[in-house]
Structures are given as C-alpha cells and as structure tokens.
C-alpha cells in the first residue's frame, strides 16, 4: 500500500474535509463578529469533487476522512456525501465534527450512512453563557443532539470544550461529570491563534497545565494514561477509572505536537492546507476544474505534501498564520 510521507518522515493518513464554510453558530473565538460568509455554491466543491479528491488521497495512503466545517450538518443532503465516501475502498474511518444543533433528527441516518464517530463541540452547560459564547446557540438543541447520537450508536462520541479564562474555565469539573454520566469522552482545548478571532481569544488563554491541575484535583488517582500511539492524535488523554469515559487536553500552544502530525485539510473551496498554523496551500479545486488528469493531481498532492511545514509557529511567528477564520478551515 502506498504511503504519503512528508519530509519530516510523518505518514499522512488523515484528511479533514470542510464541507461548508457556513455555520449556524458564531463562536467568538472562531470568527469575528462582523465576519460574513458569502461563498457561492459554485465556489465550493461539489460532492462529486470531494469524493474524487478523497479517492485520490486514499490511493496515496489516506484512510481517515473527517467531515467538518463551518457546520457540516448545514450542507444539503450530507448523507449522500457520507455514503459516497463510504464507497471509497481504502477509507475505513469517517468521523464528523459538529456543534450538534441539527444533529437530533439525523443522527441515526448518519450512523447508517457510515459515520462511525463524532466530535461534538460544547463550551458551556449554562444556557445563557452558551448563548453568549456561540452568539445565539441553543444549548437544549445541542444536548438533544448529543443524546440522539448516543441513542444512534455512533461511538465513541467525544465532547470538545474550548476552555477560556474568565469565560468558562469554572465549568471543567461539571463538563467532566456530564461526560461521565453519558459515558462520553471529553477533551479540553486551548484557544489557538487562528484568524483574527483566534488571536483575540489568546486574551482568554487558559493553559494546559492549569486544565490538567483542575482535572487531577477533580479525579484524584483516577487517571490512567493512554499511550499517544493509541490515540494517534494531538490529545494527551487518560481513561477515568471505573467509568466508560476518557478525559484529555489538546494544547497546540503550550505543547507543540507537530512531530506526530498525520493530517492535512481541505477547505470547502478546495484549498489543500498543509498546516493549521502556516500559510502554505494549493488549490485542488482549480486543478480539478482545469481538467487535470488523476495522475497529475496525485503528483500535485505529493508535491504539496513535500512542502508540509515542520511545525506551526503559534508561539514564534504569529504573522505567518493564515488570516482565514477557523470557521473556514474546519478546526
Ligand atoms: N461546527 C463544527 C463544530 O462545532 O465542531 C466543526 C467546525 S469547528 C471550527 C471545529 C472545532 O474548532 C470546534 O471544536 C471549535 O471549538 C474549534 N475552534 C474554533 N476556533 C478555535 C480556536 N481559535 N481555538 C481553539 N479551537 C477552536
């Protein structure tokens, strides 16, 4: 089987696909208050184009494709895309990242179509606070979405909470209890300086060390380290003894985990982004639409991977970070 190895000997097996840059939430760390998404239908990749790009990546060694956004459940007939991706032979893992606002009515159909795992963003269990952070989100709908996903058998479900000092850092314990009660995993995410909204969010930065202190105090002697090979991702994670849950942190700023990076990102407009914290990208959409043949597009992908940066520079060169808002990149 082919492998996509970058110059730093990292094996790229994971493609994150943003299926839309529209979102029904406006989380203040993700997009500016006045940020407007005016992308037209023709600018974004069609499902056929996404499936073709995924097939080409799979022929090069990618096995996992995450659907993200914007909010992926806003894209019309998302089930048909999930089914198309499930038919790509080498793809064996199709998770989704969602805010769960629209999840309840569609959860079991997503599961049947091929979504095996889900990451659900939830930053507060307090309705008013949730509404403020998301600028108009509906906590009840999100909890209904979470419960429907549990019911559908999508598993594991991971809750993602962006922790912000003075905004929601007092809810770490409550969020752990919420996850344990529902047998879900939970990850606490440090704010990242992506786009202007993300850079502003550094004002609320709450460090991994502080998050871990709180987790340990809440669960004394109950954390069992999960070796990072098992998680194959950027999270530091622990099983919680005597529960069905795990807890962890994702801390791109405090703790550079770029040496284990196994992923690249495809935006809704078809840009291949090689690193979340750098500007390098190429347009696979333009290549496809210019009529380039499959082999030439695969060569283009290989050449792009040969330019995947060694690491993000969140901590050293904030000016080199893509000015795109996170909502356009997909997290
Ligand atoms: N709408 C989907 C969702 O809510 O999960 C998918 C897209 S969203 C951009 C993906 C993830 O990125 C979410 O968990 C969100 O909290 C996270 N995110 C967005 N901006 C961030 C930032 N500046 N720092 C850290 N995480 C961020």
XYZ file of C-alpha atoms in Angstrom, residues 114-273:
160
model
C -21.297 5.439 7.633
C -20.423 7.997 10.306
C -18.744 5.881 12.954
C -17.535 8.537 15.398
C -18.374 12.109 16.315
C -16.722 15.068 17.982
C -19.270 17.452 19.425
C -18.331 20.980 20.424
C -19.881 22.206 23.665
C -18.325 25.041 25.627
C -20.786 25.532 28.474
C -23.612 23.801 30.307
C -25.127 27.117 31.284
C -27.764 28.251 28.773
C -27.052 31.968 28.986
C -23.325 31.507 28.798
C -23.663 29.039 25.927
C -25.751 31.593 24.054
C -23.095 34.272 24.643
C -20.106 32.165 23.590
C -21.817 30.878 20.432
C -23.608 34.205 19.778
C -27.068 32.704 19.564
C -26.623 28.951 20.084
C -29.268 26.788 21.743
C -27.906 24.511 24.485
C -31.095 22.421 24.677
C -30.847 21.555 20.991
C -27.193 20.577 21.417
C -27.944 18.285 24.360
C -30.797 16.711 22.376
C -28.306 16.185 19.547
C -25.800 14.549 21.908
C -28.468 12.238 23.332
C -29.713 11.287 19.859
C -26.158 10.497 18.778
C -25.724 8.233 21.822
C -29.031 6.547 21.002
C -27.998 6.024 17.364
C -24.944 4.017 18.387
C -22.383 6.453 16.986
C -19.385 5.628 19.161
C -17.143 6.904 20.508
C -18.545 10.404 20.920
C -16.052 12.959 22.086
C -17.085 16.286 23.583
C -14.759 19.186 22.777
C -14.743 22.187 25.076
C -12.626 25.241 24.306
C -11.553 26.465 27.735
C -11.328 30.223 28.219
C -10.126 32.030 31.325
C -12.876 34.066 32.920
C -15.399 32.768 30.388
C -15.970 29.073 31.113
C -12.906 27.741 32.955
C -15.059 27.235 36.057
C -17.019 24.533 34.208
C -14.246 21.969 33.701
C -15.483 19.777 36.562
C -19.157 19.994 35.544
C -18.266 19.101 31.985
C -16.298 16.040 33.151
C -19.293 14.904 35.210
C -21.626 15.475 32.241
C -19.372 13.299 30.051
C -19.063 10.538 32.663
C -22.813 10.460 33.195
C -23.362 9.893 29.475
C -20.324 7.569 29.039
C -18.672 10.001 26.638
C -15.096 11.134 26.175
C -14.141 14.733 26.809
C -11.282 16.882 25.538
C -10.420 20.345 26.760
C -8.968 22.548 24.036
C -6.686 25.537 24.486
C -7.583 28.564 22.367
C -5.460 28.738 19.233
C -4.467 31.937 17.386
C -6.169 31.137 14.073
C -7.568 34.158 12.229
C -8.227 37.451 13.975
C -10.918 35.947 16.224
C -8.499 33.275 17.398
C -5.725 35.792 18.030
C -8.132 37.820 20.186
C -9.038 34.618 22.021
C -5.469 34.366 23.295
C -6.533 37.042 25.792
C -8.597 34.315 27.471
C -5.957 31.639 27.080
C -6.153 29.013 29.812
C -3.108 26.788 29.744
C -2.961 23.028 29.515
C -1.107 22.958 32.845
C -3.999 24.762 34.533
C -6.566 22.485 32.863
C -4.663 19.370 33.966
C -4.383 20.654 37.520
C -8.158 21.002 37.653
C -8.772 17.587 36.083
C -6.392 15.891 38.553
C -7.962 17.636 41.526
C -11.418 16.571 40.383
C -10.433 12.955 39.709
C -7.713 12.194 42.282
C -5.855 8.954 41.472
C -8.411 8.012 38.843
C -6.491 8.849 35.639
C -4.885 6.088 33.605
C -2.601 7.427 30.860
C -3.471 6.397 27.322
C -0.301 5.997 25.283
C -0.294 8.500 22.408
C 0.140 5.694 19.850
C -3.355 4.517 20.774
C -4.874 7.954 20.304
C -2.898 8.776 17.111
C -3.648 12.444 17.556
C -2.639 15.588 19.330
C -4.517 14.914 22.566
C -2.977 13.950 25.912
C -5.571 11.525 27.202
C -6.463 9.478 30.264
C -9.027 6.813 30.946
C -11.082 7.660 34.010
C -11.054 4.708 36.374
C -14.406 2.994 36.981
C -16.126 4.897 34.165
C -16.658 4.493 30.425
C -15.084 7.882 29.771
C -11.723 9.349 28.950
C -10.532 12.891 29.503
C -7.769 14.837 27.804
C -6.329 18.092 26.600
C -5.500 19.440 23.167
C -2.918 22.117 23.569
C -1.333 23.330 20.358
C 0.062 26.387 22.094
C 1.541 25.023 25.353
C 2.627 21.776 23.891
C 3.800 21.525 20.316
C 2.744 18.124 18.964
C 3.667 18.758 15.328
C 6.155 15.878 15.223
C 3.223 13.447 15.308
C 1.062 15.399 12.814
C -0.589 12.967 10.406
C -3.139 15.262 8.754
C -3.850 17.832 6.082
C -7.002 19.878 5.491
C -9.248 20.508 2.522
C -11.366 23.668 2.684
C -14.875 23.939 1.273
C -13.395 25.926 -1.623
C -10.959 23.118 -2.378
C -7.756 24.557 -0.920
C -5.404 21.940 0.458
C -3.983 23.363 3.690
